[in-house]
């Protein structure tokens, strides 16, 4: 990971345009290629960002101090450096991933066992499907045989949609799985996350944990 603190301005050109005037900001360049710009507020949420896959080009000569980040859709994030206050890089290595709490892990178990909740005719491929950037919670096929990747959260926010987006970009490179569509499933999905998911063609599913546990209890009593 590379951390740069700089006085800079930022321009985004894509489906819309946006401008951040000159100010001191933190720029994160991660090993997955993503670039995000942060202010000293807003908790974890960046002011602007570019998700992978994308490329970063640092200008030279007359363009020195200008960073241009371009994604596969041709959208651009242009960062104009006025003064670099700090520039350092750290090798973090492979992250072991998030250890889910009991409820989230149980949701995954219940949904895998009742995969028809996703729709009639769905069949499970496997839970915790491994990828180079972490395991997909549930991978399954729909009634037409198309691959479906499911990301599960207790509370679904924008970060969860971004995580599923990265999985989908990777899975769709596998000719044995593509095309792969995504489903974002949670007990509660925030409005902003739903809007982002819909914009990216990702389905949303609200899960009733208590009802799912009740189904499990009924099933156990039958035996």
Short mmCIF file of C-alpha atoms in Angstrom, two decimals:
data_model
loop_
_atom_site.label_atom_id
_atom_site.label_comp_id
_atom_site.label_asym_id
_atom_site.label_seq_id
_atom_site.Cartn_x
_atom_site.Cartn_y
_atom_site.Cartn_z
CA UNK A 1 0.00 0.00 0.00
CA UNK A 2 1.22 3.49 -0.87
CA UNK A 3 0.21 6.45 1.31
CA UNK A 4 0.60 9.96 -0.03
CA UNK A 5 -0.37 13.13 1.83
CA UNK A 6 -0.44 16.06 -0.56
CA UNK A 7 -2.03 19.37 -1.31
CA UNK A 8 -3.88 18.56 -4.49
CA UNK A 9 -6.98 19.08 -6.60
CA UNK A 10 -8.95 16.21 -8.10
CA UNK A 11 -11.10 15.97 -11.22
CA UNK A 12 -13.31 13.01 -12.14
CA UNK A 13 -14.52 12.52 -15.73
CA UNK A 14 -16.89 9.68 -16.55
CA UNK A 15 -20.64 9.20 -16.37
CA UNK A 16 -20.60 12.53 -14.53
CA UNK A 17 -17.97 15.13 -13.69
CA UNK A 18 -16.81 16.21 -10.27
CA UNK A 19 -14.14 18.58 -8.97
CA UNK A 20 -12.38 18.75 -5.62
CA UNK A 21 -10.59 22.10 -5.17
CA UNK A 22 -7.08 22.34 -3.80
CA UNK A 23 -6.66 21.09 -0.22
CA UNK A 24 -4.44 18.74 1.83
CA UNK A 25 -5.64 15.14 1.35
CA UNK A 26 -4.62 11.52 1.90
CA UNK A 27 -4.26 9.37 -1.23
CA UNK A 28 -4.25 5.58 -0.88
CA UNK A 29 -2.94 3.37 -3.68
CA UNK A 30 -3.62 -0.28 -2.86
CA UNK A 31 -2.04 -3.44 -4.24
CA UNK A 32 -5.29 -4.30 -6.06
CA UNK A 33 -4.82 -1.13 -8.14
CA UNK A 34 -7.54 0.93 -6.47
CA UNK A 35 -6.94 4.62 -5.75
CA UNK A 36 -8.94 6.60 -3.18
CA UNK A 37 -8.77 10.19 -1.95
CA UNK A 38 -9.60 10.98 1.69
CA UNK A 39 -10.17 14.08 3.81
CA UNK A 40 -9.63 14.25 7.57
CA UNK A 41 -13.31 13.51 8.27
CA UNK A 42 -16.12 11.27 6.90
CA UNK A 43 -14.73 8.23 8.80
CA UNK A 44 -13.73 5.59 6.23
CA UNK A 45 -15.59 6.95 3.19
CA UNK A 46 -13.34 8.53 0.51
CA UNK A 47 -14.10 11.80 -1.25
CA UNK A 48 -13.50 10.09 -4.57
CA UNK A 49 -12.05 6.80 -5.74
CA UNK A 50 -11.42 4.46 -8.66
CA UNK A 51 -12.10 0.76 -8.19
CA UNK A 52 -9.93 -1.91 -9.83
CA UNK A 53 -9.12 -2.88 -12.47
CA UNK A 54 -7.56 0.47 -13.30
CA UNK A 55 -4.18 1.93 -14.21
CA UNK A 56 -2.25 4.78 -12.61
CA UNK A 57 0.10 6.93 -14.67
CA UNK A 58 2.29 9.56 -13.03
CA UNK A 59 3.07 12.40 -15.39
CA UNK A 60 6.57 13.53 -16.35
CA UNK A 61 8.01 16.66 -17.92
CA UNK A 62 5.30 19.28 -18.42
CA UNK A 63 2.83 16.83 -16.83
CA UNK A 64 4.94 16.23 -13.71
CA UNK A 65 2.78 16.13 -10.62
CA UNK A 66 -0.32 15.00 -12.50
CA UNK A 67 -1.63 11.51 -11.74
CA UNK A 68 -4.12 10.02 -14.16
CA UNK A 69 -6.12 6.96 -13.09
CA UNK A 70 -8.16 5.23 -15.81
CA UNK A 71 -10.55 2.29 -15.39
CA UNK A 72 -11.66 -0.23 -18.01
CA UNK A 73 -14.68 1.92 -18.89
CA UNK A 74 -12.40 4.84 -19.79
CA UNK A 75 -13.41 6.94 -16.78
CA UNK A 76 -10.62 9.13 -15.43
CA UNK A 77 -9.55 10.39 -12.03
CA UNK A 78 -7.02 13.20 -12.48
CA UNK A 79 -5.05 14.21 -9.37
CA UNK A 80 -3.00 17.40 -9.68
CA UNK A 81 -0.29 17.54 -7.01
CA UNK A 82 0.76 20.96 -5.76
CA UNK A 83 2.88 19.85 -2.79
CA UNK A 84 3.68 16.35 -1.54
CA UNK A 85 3.99 16.29 2.24
CA UNK A 86 4.47 12.55 2.73
CA UNK A 87 5.01 9.57 0.42
CA UNK A 88 5.59 6.06 1.75
CA UNK A 89 4.89 2.47 0.78
CA UNK A 90 4.25 -0.59 2.95
CA UNK A 91 3.90 -4.25 2.03
CA UNK A 92 0.93 -5.54 4.02
CA UNK A 93 0.91 -9.05 2.55
CA UNK A 94 -2.14 -11.27 2.11
CA UNK A 95 -4.93 -10.41 4.52
CA UNK A 96 -6.53 -13.40 6.31
CA UNK A 97 -9.96 -11.87 5.66
CA UNK A 98 -12.82 -10.91 7.89
CA UNK A 99 -13.86 -13.44 10.49
CA UNK A 100 -17.63 -13.33 10.46
CA UNK A 101 -19.58 -13.07 13.67
CA UNK A 102 -21.99 -15.78 14.70
CA UNK A 103 -25.05 -14.25 13.07
CA UNK A 104 -23.37 -13.58 9.72
CA UNK A 105 -21.83 -17.05 9.61
CA UNK A 106 -25.18 -18.61 10.51
CA UNK A 107 -26.91 -16.59 7.78
CA UNK A 108 -24.50 -18.08 5.28
CA UNK A 109 -25.14 -21.59 6.57
CA UNK A 110 -28.92 -21.12 6.51
CA UNK A 111 -28.98 -19.60 3.01
CA UNK A 112 -26.74 -22.34 1.62
CA UNK A 113 -29.09 -24.92 3.15
CA UNK A 114 -32.18 -23.11 1.81
CA UNK A 115 -30.70 -21.93 -1.49
CA UNK A 116 -34.20 -21.79 -3.00
CA UNK A 117 -34.66 -18.52 -1.08
CA UNK A 118 -32.70 -16.97 -3.96
CA UNK A 119 -35.26 -18.33 -6.41
CA UNK A 120 -36.81 -21.57 -7.54
CA UNK A 121 -34.35 -23.87 -9.28
CA UNK A 122 -31.19 -22.48 -7.68
CA UNK A 123 -28.51 -25.05 -6.79
CA UNK A 124 -25.48 -24.60 -4.54
CA UNK A 125 -21.95 -24.86 -5.98
CA UNK A 126 -20.22 -24.22 -2.65
CA UNK A 127 -19.89 -21.92 0.33
CA UNK A 128 -16.73 -19.82 0.76
CA UNK A 129 -15.78 -20.19 -2.91
CA UNK A 130 -12.05 -19.30 -3.05
CA UNK A 131 -10.69 -16.49 -5.21
CA UNK A 132 -7.35 -14.65 -5.33
CA UNK A 133 -8.85 -11.75 -3.35
CA UNK A 134 -10.82 -13.72 -0.79
CA UNK A 135 -13.70 -16.20 -0.55
CA UNK A 136 -17.13 -15.54 -2.06
CA UNK A 137 -19.76 -16.28 0.58
CA UNK A 138 -21.96 -18.42 -1.67
CA UNK A 139 -21.59 -19.46 -5.30
CA UNK A 140 -24.58 -21.13 -6.95
CA UNK A 141 -26.43 -21.58 -10.24
CA UNK A 142 -29.90 -20.34 -11.08
CA UNK A 143 -32.63 -22.31 -12.84
CA UNK A 144 -31.09 -21.45 -16.23
CA UNK A 145 -27.64 -22.69 -15.21
CA UNK A 146 -26.12 -19.20 -14.91
CA UNK A 147 -23.60 -18.58 -12.11
CA UNK A 148 -24.65 -16.41 -9.16
CA UNK A 149 -22.27 -14.96 -6.54
CA UNK A 150 -23.80 -13.98 -3.20
CA UNK A 151 -22.24 -11.60 -0.68
CA UNK A 152 -23.81 -11.81 2.80
CA UNK A 153 -23.81 -9.08 5.47
CA UNK A 154 -25.74 -8.35 8.63
CA UNK A 155 -26.04 -4.72 7.58
CA UNK A 156 -25.44 -4.05 3.93
CA UNK A 157 -23.62 -0.83 3.09
CA UNK A 158 -21.63 0.53 0.15
CA UNK A 159 -18.47 -1.31 1.19
CA UNK A 160 -20.26 -4.64 0.80
CA UNK A 161 -21.39 -3.72 -2.72
CA UNK A 162 -17.82 -2.70 -3.59
CA UNK A 163 -16.55 -6.03 -2.25
CA UNK A 164 -19.05 -8.00 -4.34
CA UNK A 165 -18.18 -5.87 -7.39
CA UNK A 166 -14.52 -6.89 -7.07
CA UNK A 167 -15.49 -10.56 -6.80
CA UNK A 168 -17.71 -10.30 -9.89
CA UNK A 169 -14.98 -8.64 -11.95
CA UNK A 170 -12.63 -11.50 -11.07
CA UNK A 171 -15.14 -14.35 -11.46
CA UNK A 172 -16.27 -13.08 -14.86
CA UNK A 173 -12.75 -13.62 -16.17
CA UNK A 174 -13.21 -17.37 -15.66
CA UNK A 175 -14.76 -18.83 -18.85
CA UNK A 176 -16.08 -21.80 -16.85
CA UNK A 177 -18.17 -19.49 -14.66
CA UNK A 178 -18.97 -16.45 -16.81
CA UNK A 179 -21.33 -14.78 -17.02
CA UNK A 180 -21.65 -14.32 -13.27
CA UNK A 181 -24.29 -12.07 -11.74
CA UNK A 182 -24.31 -10.87 -8.17
CA UNK A 183 -26.77 -10.84 -5.29
CA UNK A 184 -26.19 -8.64 -2.23
CA UNK A 185 -27.99 -10.23 0.72
CA UNK A 186 -28.32 -8.74 4.19
CA UNK A 187 -30.70 -8.34 7.11
CA UNK A 188 -30.76 -4.62 6.33
CA UNK A 189 -29.59 -2.87 3.17
CA UNK A 190 -28.88 0.84 3.36
CA UNK A 191 -30.55 2.99 0.65
CA UNK A 192 -27.21 4.18 -0.77
CA UNK A 193 -25.99 0.58 -1.05
CA UNK A 194 -29.19 -0.45 -2.83
CA UNK A 195 -28.83 2.40 -5.33
CA UNK A 196 -25.20 1.49 -6.06
CA UNK A 197 -26.03 -2.21 -6.38
CA UNK A 198 -28.90 -1.51 -8.77
CA UNK A 199 -26.68 0.77 -10.86
CA UNK A 200 -24.16 -2.07 -11.21
CA UNK A 201 -26.77 -4.71 -12.07
CA UNK A 202 -26.49 -6.43 -8.69
CA UNK A 203 -29.65 -7.85 -7.13
CA UNK A 204 -30.58 -7.11 -3.51
CA UNK A 205 -32.17 -9.55 -1.07
CA UNK A 206 -33.28 -8.68 2.48
CA UNK A 207 -33.01 -11.69 4.79
CA UNK A 208 -35.22 -12.29 7.81
CA UNK A 209 -32.84 -14.03 10.18
CA UNK A 210 -35.49 -14.90 12.75
CA UNK A 211 -37.74 -16.41 10.10
CA UNK A 212 -34.84 -18.38 8.62
CA UNK A 213 -33.99 -19.75 12.05
CA UNK A 214 -37.63 -20.66 12.53
CA UNK A 215 -37.59 -22.63 9.26
CA UNK A 216 -34.53 -24.47 10.56
CA UNK A 217 -36.25 -25.29 13.85
CA UNK A 218 -39.30 -26.66 12.01
CA UNK A 219 -37.08 -28.79 9.83
CA UNK A 220 -35.34 -30.26 12.86
CA UNK A 221 -38.62 -31.04 14.57
CA UNK A 222 -39.87 -32.96 11.53
CA UNK A 223 -37.08 -35.45 12.10
#
